[in-house]
Tab-separated table of N, CA and C and ligand atoms in Angstrom:
chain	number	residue	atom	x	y	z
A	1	UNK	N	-0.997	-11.697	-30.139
A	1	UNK	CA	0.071	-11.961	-31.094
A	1	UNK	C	1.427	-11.573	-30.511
A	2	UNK	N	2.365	-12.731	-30.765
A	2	UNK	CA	3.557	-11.935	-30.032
A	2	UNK	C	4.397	-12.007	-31.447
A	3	UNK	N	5.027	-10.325	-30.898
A	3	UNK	CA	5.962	-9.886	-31.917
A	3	UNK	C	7.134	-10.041	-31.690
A	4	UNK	N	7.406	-10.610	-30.976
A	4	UNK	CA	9.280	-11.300	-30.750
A	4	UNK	C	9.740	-11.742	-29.449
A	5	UNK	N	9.754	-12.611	-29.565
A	5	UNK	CA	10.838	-13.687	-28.894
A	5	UNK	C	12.583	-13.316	-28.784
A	6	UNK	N	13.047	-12.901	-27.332
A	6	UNK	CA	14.518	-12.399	-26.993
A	6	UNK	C	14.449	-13.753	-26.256
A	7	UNK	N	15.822	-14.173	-26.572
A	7	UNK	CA	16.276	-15.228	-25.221
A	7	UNK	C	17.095	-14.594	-24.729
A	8	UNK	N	17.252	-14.397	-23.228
A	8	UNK	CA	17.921	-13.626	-22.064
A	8	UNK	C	18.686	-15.052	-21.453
A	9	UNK	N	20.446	-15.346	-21.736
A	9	UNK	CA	20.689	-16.082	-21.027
A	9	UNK	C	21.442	-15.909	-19.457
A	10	UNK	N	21.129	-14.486	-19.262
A	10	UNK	CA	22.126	-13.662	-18.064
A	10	UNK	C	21.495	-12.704	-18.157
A	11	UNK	N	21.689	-12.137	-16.671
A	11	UNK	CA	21.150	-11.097	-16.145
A	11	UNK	C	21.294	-9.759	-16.844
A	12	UNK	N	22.708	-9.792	-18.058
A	12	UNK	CA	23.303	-8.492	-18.025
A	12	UNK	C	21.929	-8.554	-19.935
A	13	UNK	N	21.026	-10.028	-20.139
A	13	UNK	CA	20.960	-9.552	-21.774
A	13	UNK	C	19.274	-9.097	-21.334
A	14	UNK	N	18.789	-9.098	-20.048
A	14	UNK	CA	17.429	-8.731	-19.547
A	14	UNK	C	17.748	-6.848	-19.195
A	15	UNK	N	18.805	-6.870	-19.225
A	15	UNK	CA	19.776	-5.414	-18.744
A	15	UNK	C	19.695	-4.724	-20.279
A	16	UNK	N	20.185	-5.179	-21.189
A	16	UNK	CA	20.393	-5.297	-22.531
A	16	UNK	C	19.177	-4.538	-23.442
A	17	UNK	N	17.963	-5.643	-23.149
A	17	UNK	CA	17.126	-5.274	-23.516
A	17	UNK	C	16.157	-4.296	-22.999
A	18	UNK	N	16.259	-4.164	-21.846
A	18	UNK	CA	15.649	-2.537	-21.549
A	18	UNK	C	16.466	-1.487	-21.655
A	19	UNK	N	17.710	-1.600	-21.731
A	19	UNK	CA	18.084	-0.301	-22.327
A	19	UNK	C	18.136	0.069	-23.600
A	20	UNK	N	17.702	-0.904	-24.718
A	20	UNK	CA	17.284	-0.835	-25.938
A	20	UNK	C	16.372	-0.292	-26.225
A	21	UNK	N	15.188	-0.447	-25.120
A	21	UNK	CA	13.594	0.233	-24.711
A	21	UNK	C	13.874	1.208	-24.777
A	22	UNK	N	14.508	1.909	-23.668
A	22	UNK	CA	14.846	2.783	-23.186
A	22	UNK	C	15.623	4.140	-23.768
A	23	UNK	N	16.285	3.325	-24.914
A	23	UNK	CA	16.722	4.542	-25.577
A	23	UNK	C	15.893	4.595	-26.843
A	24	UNK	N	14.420	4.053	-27.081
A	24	UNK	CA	13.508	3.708	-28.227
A	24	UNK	C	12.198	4.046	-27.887
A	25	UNK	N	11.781	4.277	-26.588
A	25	UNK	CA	10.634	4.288	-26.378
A	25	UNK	C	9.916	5.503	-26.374
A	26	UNK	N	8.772	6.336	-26.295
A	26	UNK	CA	8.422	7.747	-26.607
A	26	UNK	C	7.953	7.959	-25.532
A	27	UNK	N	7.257	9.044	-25.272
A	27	UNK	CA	6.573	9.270	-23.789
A	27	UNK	C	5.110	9.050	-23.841
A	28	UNK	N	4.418	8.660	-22.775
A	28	UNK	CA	3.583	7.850	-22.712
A	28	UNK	C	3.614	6.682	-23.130
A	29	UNK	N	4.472	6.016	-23.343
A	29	UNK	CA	4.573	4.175	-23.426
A	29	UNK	C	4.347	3.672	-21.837
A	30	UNK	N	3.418	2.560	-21.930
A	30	UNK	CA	3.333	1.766	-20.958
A	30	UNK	C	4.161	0.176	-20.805
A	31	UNK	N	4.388	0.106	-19.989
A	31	UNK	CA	5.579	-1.475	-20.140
A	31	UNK	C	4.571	-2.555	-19.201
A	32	UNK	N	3.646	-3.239	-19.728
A	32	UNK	CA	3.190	-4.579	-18.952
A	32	UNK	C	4.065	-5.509	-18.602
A	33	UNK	N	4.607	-5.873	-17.223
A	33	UNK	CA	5.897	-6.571	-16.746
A	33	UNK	C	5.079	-7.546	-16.405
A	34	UNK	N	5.294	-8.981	-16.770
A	34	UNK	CA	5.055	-9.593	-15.993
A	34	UNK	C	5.680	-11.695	-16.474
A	35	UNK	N	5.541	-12.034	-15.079
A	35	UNK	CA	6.173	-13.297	-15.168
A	35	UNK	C	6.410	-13.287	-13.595
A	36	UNK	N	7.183	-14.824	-13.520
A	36	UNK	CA	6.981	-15.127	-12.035
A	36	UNK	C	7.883	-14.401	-11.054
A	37	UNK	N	8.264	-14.488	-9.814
A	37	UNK	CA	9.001	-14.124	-8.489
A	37	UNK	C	10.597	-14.316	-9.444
A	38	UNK	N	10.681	-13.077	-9.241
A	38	UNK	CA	12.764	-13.067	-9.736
A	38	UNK	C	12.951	-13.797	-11.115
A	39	UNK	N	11.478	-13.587	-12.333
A	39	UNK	CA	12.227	-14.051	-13.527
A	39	UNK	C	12.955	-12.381	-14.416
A	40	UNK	N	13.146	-11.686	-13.884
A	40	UNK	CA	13.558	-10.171	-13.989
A	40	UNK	C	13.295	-8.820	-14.478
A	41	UNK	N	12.215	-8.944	-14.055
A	41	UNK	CA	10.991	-8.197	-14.197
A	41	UNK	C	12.049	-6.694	-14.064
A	42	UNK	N	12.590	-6.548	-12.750
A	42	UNK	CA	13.440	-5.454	-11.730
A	42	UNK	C	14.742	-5.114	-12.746
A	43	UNK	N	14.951	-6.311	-13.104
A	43	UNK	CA	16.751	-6.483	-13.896
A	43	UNK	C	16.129	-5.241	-15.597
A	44	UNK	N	15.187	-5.803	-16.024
A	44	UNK	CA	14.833	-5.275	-17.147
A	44	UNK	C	14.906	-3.614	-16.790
A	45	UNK	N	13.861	-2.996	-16.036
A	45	UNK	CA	13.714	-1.862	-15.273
A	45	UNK	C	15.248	-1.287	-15.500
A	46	UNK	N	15.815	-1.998	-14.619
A	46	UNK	CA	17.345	-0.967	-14.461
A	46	UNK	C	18.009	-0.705	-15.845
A	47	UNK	N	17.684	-1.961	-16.904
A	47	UNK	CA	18.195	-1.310	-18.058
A	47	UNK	C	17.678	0.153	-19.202
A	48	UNK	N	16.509	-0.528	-18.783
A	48	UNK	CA	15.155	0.800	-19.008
A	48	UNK	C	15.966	2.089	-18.703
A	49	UNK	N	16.545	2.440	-17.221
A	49	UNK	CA	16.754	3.639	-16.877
A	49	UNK	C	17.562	3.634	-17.228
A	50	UNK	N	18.828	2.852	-17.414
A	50	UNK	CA	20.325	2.863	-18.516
A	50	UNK	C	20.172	3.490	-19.313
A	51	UNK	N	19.218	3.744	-20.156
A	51	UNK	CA	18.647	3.418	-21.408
A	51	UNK	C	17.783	5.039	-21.697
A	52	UNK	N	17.345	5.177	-20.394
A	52	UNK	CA	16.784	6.902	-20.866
A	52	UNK	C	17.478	8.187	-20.141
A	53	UNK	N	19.158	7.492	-19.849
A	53	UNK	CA	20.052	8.307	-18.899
A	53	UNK	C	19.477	8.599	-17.824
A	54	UNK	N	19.128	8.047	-16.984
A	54	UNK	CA	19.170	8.173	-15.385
A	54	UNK	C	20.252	7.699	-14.494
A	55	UNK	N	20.691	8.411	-14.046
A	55	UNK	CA	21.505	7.967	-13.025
A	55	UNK	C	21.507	7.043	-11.749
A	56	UNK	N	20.507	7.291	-11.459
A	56	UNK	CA	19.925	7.189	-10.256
A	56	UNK	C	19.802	5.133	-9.752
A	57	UNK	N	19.806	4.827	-8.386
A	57	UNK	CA	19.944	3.184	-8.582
A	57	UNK	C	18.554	2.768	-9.188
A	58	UNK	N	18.005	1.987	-9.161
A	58	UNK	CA	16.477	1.675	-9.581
A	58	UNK	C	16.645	0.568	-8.419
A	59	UNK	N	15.975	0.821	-7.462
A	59	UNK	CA	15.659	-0.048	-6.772
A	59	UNK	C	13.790	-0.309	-6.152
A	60	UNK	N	13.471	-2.054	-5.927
A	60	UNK	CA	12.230	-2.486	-6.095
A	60	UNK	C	11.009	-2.245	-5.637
A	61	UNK	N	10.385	-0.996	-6.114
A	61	UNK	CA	9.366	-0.813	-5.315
A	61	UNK	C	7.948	-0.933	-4.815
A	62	UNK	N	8.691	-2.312	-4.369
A	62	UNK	CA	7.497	-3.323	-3.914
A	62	UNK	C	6.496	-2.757	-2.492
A	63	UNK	N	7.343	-1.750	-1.879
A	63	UNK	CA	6.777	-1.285	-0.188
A	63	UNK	C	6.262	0.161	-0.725
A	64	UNK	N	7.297	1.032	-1.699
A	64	UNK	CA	6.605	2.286	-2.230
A	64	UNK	C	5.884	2.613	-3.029
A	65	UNK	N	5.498	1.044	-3.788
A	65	UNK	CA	4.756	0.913	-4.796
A	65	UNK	C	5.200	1.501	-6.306
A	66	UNK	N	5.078	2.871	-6.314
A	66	UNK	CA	5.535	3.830	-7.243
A	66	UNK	C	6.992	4.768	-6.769
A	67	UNK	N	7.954	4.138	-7.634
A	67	UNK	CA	9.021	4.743	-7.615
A	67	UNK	C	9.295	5.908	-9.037
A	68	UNK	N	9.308	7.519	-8.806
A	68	UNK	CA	9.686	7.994	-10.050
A	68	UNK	C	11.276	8.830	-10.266
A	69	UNK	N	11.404	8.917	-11.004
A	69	UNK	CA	12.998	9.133	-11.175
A	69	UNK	C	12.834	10.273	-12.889
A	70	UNK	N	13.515	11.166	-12.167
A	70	UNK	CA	12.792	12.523	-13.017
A	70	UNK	C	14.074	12.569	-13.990
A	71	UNK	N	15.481	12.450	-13.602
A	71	UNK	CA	16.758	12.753	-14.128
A	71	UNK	C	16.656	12.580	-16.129
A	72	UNK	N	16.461	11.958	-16.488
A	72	UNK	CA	16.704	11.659	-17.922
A	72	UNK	C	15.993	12.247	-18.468
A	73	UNK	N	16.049	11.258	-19.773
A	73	UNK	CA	15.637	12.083	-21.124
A	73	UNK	C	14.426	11.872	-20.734
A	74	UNK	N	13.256	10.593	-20.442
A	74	UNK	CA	12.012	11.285	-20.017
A	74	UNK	C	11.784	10.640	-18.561
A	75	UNK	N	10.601	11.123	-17.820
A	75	UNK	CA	10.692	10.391	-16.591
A	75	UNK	C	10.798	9.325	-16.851
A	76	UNK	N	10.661	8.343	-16.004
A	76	UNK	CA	10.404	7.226	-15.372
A	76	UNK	C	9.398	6.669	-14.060
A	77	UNK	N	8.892	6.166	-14.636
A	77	UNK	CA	7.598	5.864	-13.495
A	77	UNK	C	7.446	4.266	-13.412
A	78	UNK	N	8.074	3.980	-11.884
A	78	UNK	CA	8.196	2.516	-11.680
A	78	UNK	C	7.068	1.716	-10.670
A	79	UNK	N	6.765	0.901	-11.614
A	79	UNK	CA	5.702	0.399	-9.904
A	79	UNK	C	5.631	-0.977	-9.749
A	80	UNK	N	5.519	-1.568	-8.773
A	80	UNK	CA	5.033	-2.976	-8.455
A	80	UNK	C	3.865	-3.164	-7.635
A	81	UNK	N	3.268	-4.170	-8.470
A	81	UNK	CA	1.500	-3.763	-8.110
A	81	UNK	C	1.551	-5.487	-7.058
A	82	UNK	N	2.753	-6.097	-6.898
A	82	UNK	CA	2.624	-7.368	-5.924
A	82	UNK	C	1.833	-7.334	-4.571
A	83	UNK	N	1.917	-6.704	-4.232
A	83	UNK	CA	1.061	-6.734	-2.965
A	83	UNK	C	0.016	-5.782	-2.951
A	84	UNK	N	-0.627	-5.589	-4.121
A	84	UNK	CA	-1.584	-4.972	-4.077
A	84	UNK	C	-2.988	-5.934	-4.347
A	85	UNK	N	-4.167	-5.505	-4.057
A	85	UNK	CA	-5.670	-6.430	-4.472
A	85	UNK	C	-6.143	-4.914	-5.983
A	86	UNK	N	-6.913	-6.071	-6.274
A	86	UNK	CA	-7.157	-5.371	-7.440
A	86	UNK	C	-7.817	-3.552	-6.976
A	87	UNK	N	-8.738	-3.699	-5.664
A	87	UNK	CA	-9.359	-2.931	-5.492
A	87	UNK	C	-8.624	-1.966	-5.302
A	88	UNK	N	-7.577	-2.430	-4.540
A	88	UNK	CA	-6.512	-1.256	-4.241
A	88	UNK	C	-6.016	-0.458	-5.316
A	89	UNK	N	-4.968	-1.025	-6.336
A	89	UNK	CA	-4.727	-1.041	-7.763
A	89	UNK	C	-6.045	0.068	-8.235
A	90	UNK	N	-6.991	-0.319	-8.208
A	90	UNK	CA	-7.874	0.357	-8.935
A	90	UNK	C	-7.911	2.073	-8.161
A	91	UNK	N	-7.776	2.161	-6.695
A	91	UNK	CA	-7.384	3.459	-5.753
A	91	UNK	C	-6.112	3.988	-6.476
A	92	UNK	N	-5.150	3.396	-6.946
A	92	UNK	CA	-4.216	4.439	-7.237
A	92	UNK	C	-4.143	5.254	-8.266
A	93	UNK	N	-5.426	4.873	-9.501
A	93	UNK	CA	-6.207	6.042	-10.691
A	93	UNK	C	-3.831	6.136	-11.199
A	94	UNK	N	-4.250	4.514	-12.020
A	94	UNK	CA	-3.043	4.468	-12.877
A	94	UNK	C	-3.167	5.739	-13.994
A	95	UNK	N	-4.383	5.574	-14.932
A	95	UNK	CA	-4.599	6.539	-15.905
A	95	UNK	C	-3.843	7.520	-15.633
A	96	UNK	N	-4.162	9.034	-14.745
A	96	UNK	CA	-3.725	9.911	-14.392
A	96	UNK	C	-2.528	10.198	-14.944
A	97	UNK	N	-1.677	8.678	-15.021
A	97	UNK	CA	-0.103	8.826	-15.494
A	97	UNK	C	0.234	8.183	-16.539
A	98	UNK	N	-0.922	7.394	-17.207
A	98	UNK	CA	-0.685	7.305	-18.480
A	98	UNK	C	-1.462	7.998	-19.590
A	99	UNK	N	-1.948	8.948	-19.199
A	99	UNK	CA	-2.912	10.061	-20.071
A	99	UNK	C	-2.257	11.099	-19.893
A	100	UNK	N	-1.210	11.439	-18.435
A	100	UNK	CA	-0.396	12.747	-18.274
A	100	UNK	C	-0.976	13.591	-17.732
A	101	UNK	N	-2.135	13.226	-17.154
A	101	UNK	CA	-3.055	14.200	-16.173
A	101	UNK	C	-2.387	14.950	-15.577
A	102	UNK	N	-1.705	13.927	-14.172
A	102	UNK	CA	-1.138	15.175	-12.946
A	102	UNK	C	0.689	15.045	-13.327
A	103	UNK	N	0.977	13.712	-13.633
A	103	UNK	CA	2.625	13.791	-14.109
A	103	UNK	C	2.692	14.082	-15.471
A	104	UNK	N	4.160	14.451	-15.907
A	104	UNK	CA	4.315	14.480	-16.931
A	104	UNK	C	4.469	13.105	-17.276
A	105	UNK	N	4.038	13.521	-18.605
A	105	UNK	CA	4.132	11.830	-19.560
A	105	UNK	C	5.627	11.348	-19.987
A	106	UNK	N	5.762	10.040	-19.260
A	106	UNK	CA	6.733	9.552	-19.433
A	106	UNK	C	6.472	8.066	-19.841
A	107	UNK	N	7.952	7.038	-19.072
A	107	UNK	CA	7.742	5.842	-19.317
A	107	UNK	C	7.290	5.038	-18.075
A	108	UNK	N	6.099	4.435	-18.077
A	108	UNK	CA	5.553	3.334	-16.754
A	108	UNK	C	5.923	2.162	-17.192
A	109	UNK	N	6.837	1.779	-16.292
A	109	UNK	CA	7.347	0.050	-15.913
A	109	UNK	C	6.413	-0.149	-14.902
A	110	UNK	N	5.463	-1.172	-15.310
A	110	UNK	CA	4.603	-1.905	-14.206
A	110	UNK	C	4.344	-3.321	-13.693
A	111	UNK	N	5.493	-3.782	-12.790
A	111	UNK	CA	5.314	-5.051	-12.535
A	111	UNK	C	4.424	-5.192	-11.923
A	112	UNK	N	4.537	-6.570	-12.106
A	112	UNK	CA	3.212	-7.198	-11.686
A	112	UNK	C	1.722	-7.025	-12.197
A	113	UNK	N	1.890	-6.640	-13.365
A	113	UNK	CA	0.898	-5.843	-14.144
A	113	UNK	C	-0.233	-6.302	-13.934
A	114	UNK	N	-0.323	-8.090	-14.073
A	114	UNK	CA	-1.466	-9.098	-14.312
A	114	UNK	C	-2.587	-8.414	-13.422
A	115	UNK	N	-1.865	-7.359	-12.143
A	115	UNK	CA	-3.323	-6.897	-11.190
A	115	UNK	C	-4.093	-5.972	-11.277
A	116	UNK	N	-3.488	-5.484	-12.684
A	116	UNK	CA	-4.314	-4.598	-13.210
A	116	UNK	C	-5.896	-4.883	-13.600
A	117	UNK	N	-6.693	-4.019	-13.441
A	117	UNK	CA	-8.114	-4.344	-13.738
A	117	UNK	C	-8.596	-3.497	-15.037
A	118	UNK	N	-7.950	-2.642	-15.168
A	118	UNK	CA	-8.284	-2.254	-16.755
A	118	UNK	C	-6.738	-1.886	-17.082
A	119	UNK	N	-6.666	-1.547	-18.713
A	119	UNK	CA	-5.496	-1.580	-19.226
A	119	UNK	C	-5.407	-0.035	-20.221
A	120	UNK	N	-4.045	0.458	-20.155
A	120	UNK	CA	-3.939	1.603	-20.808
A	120	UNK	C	-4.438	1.832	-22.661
A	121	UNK	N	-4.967	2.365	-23.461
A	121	UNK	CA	-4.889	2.253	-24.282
A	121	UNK	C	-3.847	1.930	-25.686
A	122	UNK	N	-2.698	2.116	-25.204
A	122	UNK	CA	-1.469	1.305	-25.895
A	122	UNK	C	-0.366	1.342	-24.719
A	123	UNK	N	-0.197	0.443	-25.020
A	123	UNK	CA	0.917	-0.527	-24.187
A	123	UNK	C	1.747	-1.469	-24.862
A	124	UNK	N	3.144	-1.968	-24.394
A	124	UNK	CA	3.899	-3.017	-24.501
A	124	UNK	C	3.863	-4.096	-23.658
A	125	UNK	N	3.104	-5.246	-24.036
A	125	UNK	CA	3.670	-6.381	-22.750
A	125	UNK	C	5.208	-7.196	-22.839
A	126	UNK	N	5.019	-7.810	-21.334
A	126	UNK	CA	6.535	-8.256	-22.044
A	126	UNK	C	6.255	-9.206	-20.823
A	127	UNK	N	6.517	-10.294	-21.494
A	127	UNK	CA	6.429	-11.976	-20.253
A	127	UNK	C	7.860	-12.579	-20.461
A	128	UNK	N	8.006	-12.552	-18.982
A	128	UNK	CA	9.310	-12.690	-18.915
A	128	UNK	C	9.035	-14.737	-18.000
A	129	UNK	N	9.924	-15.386	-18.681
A	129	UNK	CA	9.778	-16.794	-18.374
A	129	UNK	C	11.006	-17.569	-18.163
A	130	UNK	N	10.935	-18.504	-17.419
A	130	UNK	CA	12.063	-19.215	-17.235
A	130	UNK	C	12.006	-20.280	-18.089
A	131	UNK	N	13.294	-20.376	-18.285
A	131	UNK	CA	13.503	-21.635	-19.521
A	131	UNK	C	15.113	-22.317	-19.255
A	132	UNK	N	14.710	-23.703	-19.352
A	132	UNK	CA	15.640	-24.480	-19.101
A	132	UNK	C	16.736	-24.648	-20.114
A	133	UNK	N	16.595	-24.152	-21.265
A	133	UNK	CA	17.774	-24.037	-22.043
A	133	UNK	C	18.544	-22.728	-22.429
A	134	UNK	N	17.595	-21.621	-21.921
A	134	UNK	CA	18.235	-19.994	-22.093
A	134	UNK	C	17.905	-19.293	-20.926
A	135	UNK	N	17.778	-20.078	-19.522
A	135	UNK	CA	17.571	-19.315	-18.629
A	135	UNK	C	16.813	-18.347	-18.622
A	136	UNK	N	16.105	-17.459	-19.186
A	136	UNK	CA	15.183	-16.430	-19.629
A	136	UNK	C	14.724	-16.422	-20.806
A	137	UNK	N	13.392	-16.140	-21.117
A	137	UNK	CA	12.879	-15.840	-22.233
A	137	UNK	C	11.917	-14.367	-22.046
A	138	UNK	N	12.022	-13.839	-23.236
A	138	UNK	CA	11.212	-12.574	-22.973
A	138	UNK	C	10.318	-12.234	-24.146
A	139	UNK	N	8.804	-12.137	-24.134
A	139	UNK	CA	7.844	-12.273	-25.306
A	139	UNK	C	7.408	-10.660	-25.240
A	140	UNK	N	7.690	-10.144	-26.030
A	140	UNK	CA	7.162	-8.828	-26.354
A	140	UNK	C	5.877	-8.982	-27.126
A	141	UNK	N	4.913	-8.371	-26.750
A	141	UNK	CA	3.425	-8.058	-27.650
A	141	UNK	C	3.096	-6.286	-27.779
A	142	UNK	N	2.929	-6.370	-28.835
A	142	UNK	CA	2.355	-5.144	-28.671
A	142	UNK	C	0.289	-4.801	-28.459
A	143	UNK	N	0.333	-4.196	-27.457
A	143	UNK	CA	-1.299	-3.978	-27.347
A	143	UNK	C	-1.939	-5.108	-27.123
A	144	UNK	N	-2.162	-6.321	-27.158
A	144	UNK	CA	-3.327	-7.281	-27.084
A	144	UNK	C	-2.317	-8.250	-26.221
B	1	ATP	N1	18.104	-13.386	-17.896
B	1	ATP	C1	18.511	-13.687	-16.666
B	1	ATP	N2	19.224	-14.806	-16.432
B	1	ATP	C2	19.631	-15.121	-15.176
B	1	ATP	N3	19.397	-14.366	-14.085
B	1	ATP	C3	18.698	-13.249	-14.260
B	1	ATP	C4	18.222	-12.846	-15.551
B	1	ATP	N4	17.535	-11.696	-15.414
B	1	ATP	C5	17.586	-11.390	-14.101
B	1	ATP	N5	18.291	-12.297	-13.403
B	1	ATP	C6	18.555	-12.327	-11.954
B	1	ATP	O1	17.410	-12.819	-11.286
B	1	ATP	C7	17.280	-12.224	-10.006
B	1	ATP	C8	15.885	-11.644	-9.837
B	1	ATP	O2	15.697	-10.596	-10.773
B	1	ATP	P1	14.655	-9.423	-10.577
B	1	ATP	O3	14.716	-8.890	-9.201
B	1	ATP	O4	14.874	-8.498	-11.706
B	1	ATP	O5	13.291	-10.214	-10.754
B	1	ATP	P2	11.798	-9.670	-10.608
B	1	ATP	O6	11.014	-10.308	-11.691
B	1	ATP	O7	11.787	-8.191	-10.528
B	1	ATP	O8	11.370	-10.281	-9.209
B	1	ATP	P3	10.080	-9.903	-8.322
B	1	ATP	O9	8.955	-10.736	-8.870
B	1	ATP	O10	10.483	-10.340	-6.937
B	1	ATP	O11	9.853	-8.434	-8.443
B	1	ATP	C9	18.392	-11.179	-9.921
B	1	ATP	O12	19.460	-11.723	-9.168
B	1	ATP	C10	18.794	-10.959	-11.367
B	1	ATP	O13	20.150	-10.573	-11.480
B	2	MG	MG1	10.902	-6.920	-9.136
């Protein structure tokens, strides 16, 4: 079921809406990112950290996989699972950080989510799409 439909016609309203997240979201929320190559999966992210006072740049961490950024109101825990295989994905024991095992519980932005092989017990998805009349569209679901 999707619970709302944002049209993003610029980079700055994909900006917009994660810092709306961001100053709304609790700790332990999970963020399911996903949609194709540069529909702004990254752009959303940076508003995210706008959004829970971080300072810090947010840049894509597609090579470090997991980028965290401690500064704000709660962490931030960034990842891009693109070049990962599921098996791998499954080696990095996501849980850990969305149960608060070894980090503190914060917020996980996880692009590329789709490579996930199991899923957190509550989560936000959010499909981010290109569209020829609003340049972006963004479908929020909650849980399913
Ligand atoms: N709503 C939008 N309308 C137009 N351009 C946008 C929008 N959102 C983001 N962009 C631009 O699209 C480009 C790619 O964005 P971004 O890096 O956030 O995508 P991504 O989904 O993270 O890509 P990747 O799949 O490579 O990780 C950037 O130049 C960004 O400014
Ligand atoms: Mg990205």
């Amino acid at each position: 079921m999707i619970d709302r439909i944002v049209q993003l016609p610029a980079a700055n309203a994909t900006q917009a809406l994660g810092l709306e997240l961001g100053r709304s979201l609790t700790a332990g929320s999970v963020l399911l990112l996903t949609g194709e190559l540069g529909s702004g999966k990254t752009t959303l992210v940076q508003g995210l950290a706008q959004g829970l006072n971080i300072d810090d740049a947010i840049v894509s961490p597609t090579f470090t996989i997991i980028n965290e950024y401690l500064g704000g109101r709660l962490p931030l825990y960034h990842l891009d699972l693109y070049r990962l295989t599921s098996a791998e994905v499954d080696d990095l024991h996501l849980e850990t950080y969305w149960l608060g095992l070894e980090a503190e519980l914060g917020i996980m932005a996880i692009e590329w989510a789709e490579r996930l092989s199991y899923l957190p017990p509550d989560y936000l998805r959010i499909e981010l799409t290109y569209d020829p009349v609003d340049g972006r569209i963004a479908k929020l679901r909650d849980r399913a």
